[in-house]
Coordinates of C-alpha atoms in Angstrom, one line a residue:
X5 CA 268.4 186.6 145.0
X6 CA 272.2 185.1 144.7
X7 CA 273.3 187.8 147.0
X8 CA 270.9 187.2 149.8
X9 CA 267.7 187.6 150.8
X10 CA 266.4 190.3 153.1
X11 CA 266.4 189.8 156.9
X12 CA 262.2 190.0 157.4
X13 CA 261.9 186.8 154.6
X14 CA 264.4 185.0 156.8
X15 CA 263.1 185.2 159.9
X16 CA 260.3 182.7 159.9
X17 CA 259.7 181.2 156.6
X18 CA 256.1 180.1 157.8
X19 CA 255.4 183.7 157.7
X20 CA 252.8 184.7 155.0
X21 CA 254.3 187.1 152.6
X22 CA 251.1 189.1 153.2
X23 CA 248.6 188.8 155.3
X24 CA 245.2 190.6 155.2
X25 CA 242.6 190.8 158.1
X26 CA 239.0 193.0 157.9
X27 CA 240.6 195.3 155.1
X28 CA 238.0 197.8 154.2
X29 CA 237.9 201.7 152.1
X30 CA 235.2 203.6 151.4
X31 CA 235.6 206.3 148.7
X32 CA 232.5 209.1 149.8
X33 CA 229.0 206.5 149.4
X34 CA 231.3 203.7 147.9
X35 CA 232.2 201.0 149.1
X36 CA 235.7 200.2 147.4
X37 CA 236.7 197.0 149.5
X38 CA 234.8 195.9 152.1
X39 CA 236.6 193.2 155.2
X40 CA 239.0 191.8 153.1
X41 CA 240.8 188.7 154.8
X42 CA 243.4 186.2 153.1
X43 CA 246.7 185.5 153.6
X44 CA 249.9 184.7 150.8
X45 CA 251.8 182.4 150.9
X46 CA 255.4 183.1 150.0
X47 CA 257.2 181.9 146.8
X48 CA 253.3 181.6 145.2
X49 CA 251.8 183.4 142.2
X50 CA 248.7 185.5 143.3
X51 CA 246.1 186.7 141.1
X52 CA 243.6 189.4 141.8
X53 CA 240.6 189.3 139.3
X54 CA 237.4 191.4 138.8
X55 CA 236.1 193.6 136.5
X56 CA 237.0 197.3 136.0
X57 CA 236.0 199.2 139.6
X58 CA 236.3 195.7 141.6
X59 CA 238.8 196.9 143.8
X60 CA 241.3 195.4 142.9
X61 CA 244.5 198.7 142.4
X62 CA 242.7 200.0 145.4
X63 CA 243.5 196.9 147.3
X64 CA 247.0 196.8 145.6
X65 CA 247.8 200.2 146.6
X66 CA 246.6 199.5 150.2
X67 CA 249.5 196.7 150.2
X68 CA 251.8 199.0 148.8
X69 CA 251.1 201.8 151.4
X70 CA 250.4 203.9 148.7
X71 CA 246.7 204.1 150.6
X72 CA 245.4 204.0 154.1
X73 CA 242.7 201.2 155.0
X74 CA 240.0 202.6 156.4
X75 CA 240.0 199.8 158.8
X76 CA 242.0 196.6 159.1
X77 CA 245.7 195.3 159.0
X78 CA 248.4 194.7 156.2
X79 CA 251.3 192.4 157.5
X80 CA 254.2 192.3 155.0
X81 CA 256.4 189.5 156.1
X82 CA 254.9 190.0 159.4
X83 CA 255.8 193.9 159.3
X84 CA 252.8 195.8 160.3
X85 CA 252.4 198.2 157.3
X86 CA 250.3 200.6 158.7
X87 CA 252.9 200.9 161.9
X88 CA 255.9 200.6 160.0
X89 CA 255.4 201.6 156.0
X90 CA 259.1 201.9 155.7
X91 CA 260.2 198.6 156.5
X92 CA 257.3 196.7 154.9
X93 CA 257.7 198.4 151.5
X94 CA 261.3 197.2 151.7
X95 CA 260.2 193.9 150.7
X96 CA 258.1 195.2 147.7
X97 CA 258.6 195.5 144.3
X98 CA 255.6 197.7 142.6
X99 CA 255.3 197.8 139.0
X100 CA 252.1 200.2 138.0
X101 CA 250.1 199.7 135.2
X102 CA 251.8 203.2 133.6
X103 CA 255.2 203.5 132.5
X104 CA 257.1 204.9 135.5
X105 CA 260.5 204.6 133.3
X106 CA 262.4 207.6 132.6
X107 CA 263.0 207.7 129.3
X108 CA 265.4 210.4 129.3
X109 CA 268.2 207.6 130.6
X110 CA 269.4 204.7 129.5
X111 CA 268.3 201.4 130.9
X112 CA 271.6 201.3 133.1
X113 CA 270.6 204.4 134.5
X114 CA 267.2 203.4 135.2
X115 CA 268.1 200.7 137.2
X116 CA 271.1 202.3 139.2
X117 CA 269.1 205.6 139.7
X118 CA 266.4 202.6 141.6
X119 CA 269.2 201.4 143.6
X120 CA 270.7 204.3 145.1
X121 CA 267.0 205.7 145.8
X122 CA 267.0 202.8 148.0
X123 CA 270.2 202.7 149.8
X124 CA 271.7 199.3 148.0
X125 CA 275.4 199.8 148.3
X126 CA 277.2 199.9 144.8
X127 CA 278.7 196.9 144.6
X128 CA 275.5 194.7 145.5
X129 CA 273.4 197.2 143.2
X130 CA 275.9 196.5 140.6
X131 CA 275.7 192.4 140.7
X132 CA 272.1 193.0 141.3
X133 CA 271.8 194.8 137.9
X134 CA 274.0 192.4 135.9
X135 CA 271.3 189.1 137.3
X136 CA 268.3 191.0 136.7
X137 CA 269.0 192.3 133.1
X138 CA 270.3 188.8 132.4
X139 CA 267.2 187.4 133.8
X140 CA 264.9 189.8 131.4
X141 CA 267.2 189.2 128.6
X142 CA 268.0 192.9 128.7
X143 CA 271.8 192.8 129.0
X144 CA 272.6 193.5 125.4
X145 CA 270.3 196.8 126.0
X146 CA 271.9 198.3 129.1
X147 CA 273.6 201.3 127.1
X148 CA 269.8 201.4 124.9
X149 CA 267.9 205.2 125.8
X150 CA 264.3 204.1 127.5
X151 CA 263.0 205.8 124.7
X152 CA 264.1 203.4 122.1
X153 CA 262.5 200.4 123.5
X154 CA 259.6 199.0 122.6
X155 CA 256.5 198.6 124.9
X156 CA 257.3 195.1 126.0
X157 CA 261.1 195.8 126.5
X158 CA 260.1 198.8 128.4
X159 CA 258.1 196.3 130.5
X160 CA 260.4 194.0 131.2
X161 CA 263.0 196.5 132.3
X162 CA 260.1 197.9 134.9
X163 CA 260.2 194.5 136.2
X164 CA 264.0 194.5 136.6
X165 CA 263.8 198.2 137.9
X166 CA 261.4 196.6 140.9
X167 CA 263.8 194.4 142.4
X168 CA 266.5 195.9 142.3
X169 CA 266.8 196.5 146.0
X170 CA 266.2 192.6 146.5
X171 CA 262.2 193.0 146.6
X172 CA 260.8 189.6 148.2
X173 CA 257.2 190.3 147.1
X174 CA 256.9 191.2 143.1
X175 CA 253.5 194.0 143.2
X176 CA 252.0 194.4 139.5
X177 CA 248.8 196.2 138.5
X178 CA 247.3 195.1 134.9
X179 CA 251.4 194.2 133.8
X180 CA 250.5 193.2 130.3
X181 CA 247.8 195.5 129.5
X182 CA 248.7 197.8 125.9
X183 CA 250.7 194.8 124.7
X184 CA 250.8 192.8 121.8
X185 CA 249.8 188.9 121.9
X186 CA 253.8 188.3 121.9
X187 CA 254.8 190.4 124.0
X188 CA 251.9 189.4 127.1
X189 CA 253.0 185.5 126.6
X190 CA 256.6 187.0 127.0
X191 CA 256.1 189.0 130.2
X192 CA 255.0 186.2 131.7
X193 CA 257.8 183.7 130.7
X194 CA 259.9 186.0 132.2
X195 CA 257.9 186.9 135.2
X196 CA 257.6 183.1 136.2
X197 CA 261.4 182.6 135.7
X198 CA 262.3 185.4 138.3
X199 CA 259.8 184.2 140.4
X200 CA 261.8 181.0 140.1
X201 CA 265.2 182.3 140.1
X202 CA 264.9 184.4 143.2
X203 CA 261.9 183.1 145.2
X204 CA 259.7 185.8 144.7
X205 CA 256.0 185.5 145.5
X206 CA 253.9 187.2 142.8
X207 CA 250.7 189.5 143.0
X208 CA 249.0 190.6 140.2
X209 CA 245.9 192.4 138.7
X210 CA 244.1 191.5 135.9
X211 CA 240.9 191.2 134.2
X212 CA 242.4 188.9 131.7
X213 CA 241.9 185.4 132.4
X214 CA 243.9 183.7 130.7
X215 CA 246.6 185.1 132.8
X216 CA 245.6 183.6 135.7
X217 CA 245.0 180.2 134.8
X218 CA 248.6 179.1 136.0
X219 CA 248.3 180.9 139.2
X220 CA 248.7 179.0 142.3
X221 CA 246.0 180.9 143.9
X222 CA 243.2 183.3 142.4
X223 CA 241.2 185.9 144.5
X224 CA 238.0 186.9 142.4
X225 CA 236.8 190.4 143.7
X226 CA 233.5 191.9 142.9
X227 CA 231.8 195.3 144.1
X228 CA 234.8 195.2 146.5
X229 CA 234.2 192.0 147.9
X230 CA 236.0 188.5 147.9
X231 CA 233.3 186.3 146.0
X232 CA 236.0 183.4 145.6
X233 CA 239.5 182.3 146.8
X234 CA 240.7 179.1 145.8
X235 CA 243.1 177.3 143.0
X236 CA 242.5 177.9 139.7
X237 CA 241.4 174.1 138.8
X238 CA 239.4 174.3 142.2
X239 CA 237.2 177.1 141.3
X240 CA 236.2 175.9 137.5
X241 CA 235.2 172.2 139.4
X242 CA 233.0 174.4 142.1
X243 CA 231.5 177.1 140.0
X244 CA 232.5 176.7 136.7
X245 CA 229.7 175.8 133.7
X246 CA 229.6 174.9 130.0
X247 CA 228.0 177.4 127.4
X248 CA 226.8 177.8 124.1
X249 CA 227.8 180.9 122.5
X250 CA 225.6 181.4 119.4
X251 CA 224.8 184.2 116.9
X252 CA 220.6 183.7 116.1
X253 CA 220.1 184.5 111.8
X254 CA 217.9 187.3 113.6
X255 CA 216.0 189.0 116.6
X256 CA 213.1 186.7 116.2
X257 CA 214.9 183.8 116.6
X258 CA 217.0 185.7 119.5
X259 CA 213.7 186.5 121.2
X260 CA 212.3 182.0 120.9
X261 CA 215.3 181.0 122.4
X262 CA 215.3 183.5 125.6
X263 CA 211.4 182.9 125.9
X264 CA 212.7 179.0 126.0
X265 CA 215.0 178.9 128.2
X266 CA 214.6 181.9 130.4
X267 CA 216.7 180.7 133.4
X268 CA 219.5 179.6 131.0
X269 CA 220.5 182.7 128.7
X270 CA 222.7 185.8 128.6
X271 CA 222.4 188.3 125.9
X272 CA 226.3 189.4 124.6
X273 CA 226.8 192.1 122.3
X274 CA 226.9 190.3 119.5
X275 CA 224.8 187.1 120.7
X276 CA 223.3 185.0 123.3
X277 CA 225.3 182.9 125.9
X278 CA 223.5 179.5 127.1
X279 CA 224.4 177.8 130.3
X280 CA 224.3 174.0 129.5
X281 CA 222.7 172.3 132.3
X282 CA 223.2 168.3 131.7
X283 CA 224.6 166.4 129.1
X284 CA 221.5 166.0 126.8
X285 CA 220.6 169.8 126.6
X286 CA 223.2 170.3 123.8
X287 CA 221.7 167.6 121.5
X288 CA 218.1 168.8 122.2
X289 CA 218.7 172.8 121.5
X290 CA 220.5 171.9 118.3
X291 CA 218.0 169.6 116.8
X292 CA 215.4 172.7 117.5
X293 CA 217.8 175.4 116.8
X294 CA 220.4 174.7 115.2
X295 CA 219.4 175.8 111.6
X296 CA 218.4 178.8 113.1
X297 CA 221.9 180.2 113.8
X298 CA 224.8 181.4 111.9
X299 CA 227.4 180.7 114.9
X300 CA 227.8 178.4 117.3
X301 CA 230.8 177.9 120.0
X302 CA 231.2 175.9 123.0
X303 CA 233.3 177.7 126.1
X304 CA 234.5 174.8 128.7
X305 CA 234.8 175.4 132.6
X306 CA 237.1 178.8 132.7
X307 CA 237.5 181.5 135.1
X308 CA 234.9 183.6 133.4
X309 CA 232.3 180.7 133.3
X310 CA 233.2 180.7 137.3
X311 CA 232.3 185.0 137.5
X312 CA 229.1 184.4 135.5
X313 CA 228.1 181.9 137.5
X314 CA 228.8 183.5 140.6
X315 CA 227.4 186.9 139.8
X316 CA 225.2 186.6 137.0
X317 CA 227.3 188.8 134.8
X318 CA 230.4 188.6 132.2
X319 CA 233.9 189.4 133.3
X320 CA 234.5 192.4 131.4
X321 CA 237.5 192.3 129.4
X322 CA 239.6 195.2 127.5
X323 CA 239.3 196.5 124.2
X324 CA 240.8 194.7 121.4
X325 CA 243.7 197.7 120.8
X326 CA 245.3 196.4 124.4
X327 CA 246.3 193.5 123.4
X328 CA 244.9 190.0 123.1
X329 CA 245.8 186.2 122.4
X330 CA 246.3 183.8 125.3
X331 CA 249.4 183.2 127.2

């Protein structure tokens, strides 16, 4: 931030912001992560994705300290997090996926009540306050009761609220899930200016992928396991496929093409999903099939074509009343 950075980011800038080595939990007979290993590279935006029971918020609350690993080691900044929770959670910001707000106080009061919690001496908590609600465009809302903001405001002060204590490392579980189109393409806007303004390196949760697609790095997790690390544009060129989405005119003509191309289709909810193989399947399933379908969409190399390929199954994505639309 413009008042300093925290001693453990200055100390060796070659230091990853975290660092993960044989992370594993175990929940009774389930295996919730299982010898997790990557490091994270400071000033980067970090994207954990996976469906719903991946392990991805357990993984996010083992960073936080929130949870013990049953084995393993968490280095934030090179802090040993297990050793030394205090000092590694100083460099952490943690916004949860529920509102944490109070929304008894005002926005003010939010943040100041965050800054004295952690020891920030008034007059840096005060300079901290005035950057960070300028940087969420919340300065005009600083005398506003919690309770009179709307879900995306209430948001972006939780953002604010996690760094005010000069948080190196920006934490967020699922950040824009309950909100509006708008309001999701906002939250990131503003998320990827902080992380500009003040250096911060970003890790996130999410089982949209849109969200992800401008992440510098993107850590697929399934069944508690890493099935992919790598760039966004890396993984769709290794893994990624083209499909045919189509809606069949009925279950007959549903049941030809799966008996056709057994090795090639899904079933969705409310169709079939074919993997294209080479350039001249397209041509030759539309000249046998094509007027027996009422719908027909093409989805390019994405992040989800990367999961399907890689596990057989679709990314599972949230209902429609949290919020949709791309970034």
């Amino acid at each position: 931030m413009a008042c300093g950075r925290s001693l453990d980011r200055e100390r060796d800038a070659m230091t990853p912001a975290i660092s993960l080595q044989g992370v594993s939990k175990q929940y009774g007979e389930t295996q919730a992560l299982a010898d997790i290993s990557l490091d994270i590279t400071p000033g980067k935006m970090f994207a954990l994705l996976g469906p719903n029971g991946a392990g991805k918020t357990t993984l996010l609350h083992i960073i936080c300290t929130i949870l013990e690993a049953d084995s393993g080691t968490i280095r934030i900044f090179g802090v040993d997090a297990a050793k030394e929770p205090a000092r590694a959670r100083r460099n952490l910001g943690v916004v949860f996926q529920q509102n944490s707000l109070d929304r008894r106080l005002t926005v003010m009061e939010n943040l100041e009540f965050h800054g004295m919690v952690h020891g920030v001496p008034r007059g840096t908590r005060r300079q901290r306050i005035g950057e960070l609600l300028e940087a969420v465009n919340l300065a005009g809302r600083k005398n506003d009761l919690v309770e009179t903001l709307s879900a995306g405001l209430a948001r972006r002060l939780e953002i604010a609220r996690a760094l005010v204590h000069d948080a190196g490392i920006l934490v967020m579980d699922e950040p824009t899930v309950g909100l509006d189109p708008e309001s999701r393409q906002a939250i990131w806007h503003y998320i990827e200016s902080l992380r500009r303004e003040f250096g911060l390196t970003i890790v996130t949760t999410t089982h949209y992928v849109d969200e992800v697609e401008n992440c510098d790095t993107v850590c697929i997790l399934d069944k508690g396991r890493i099935i992919a690390l790598d760039s966004p544009k890396r993984l769709r060129a290794r893994h990624g496929a083209e499909y045919i989405r189509i809606v069949p005119n009925d279950e007959a003509v549903a049941d030809a093409i799966r008996a056709a191309y057994p090795d090639l289709v899904s079933t969705l909810p409310d169709g079939l999903l074919l993997r294209i193989p080479d350039a001249a399947f397209t041509q030759a399933f539309l000249a046998e099939y094509g007027n027996a379908v009422s719908e027909l969409a093409f989805d390019r190399q994405s992040l989800e074509s990367v999961f399907l390929a890689l596990t057989g199954r679709h990314l599972g994505r949230p209902s429609a009343t949290a919020g949709g639309g791309r970034r």
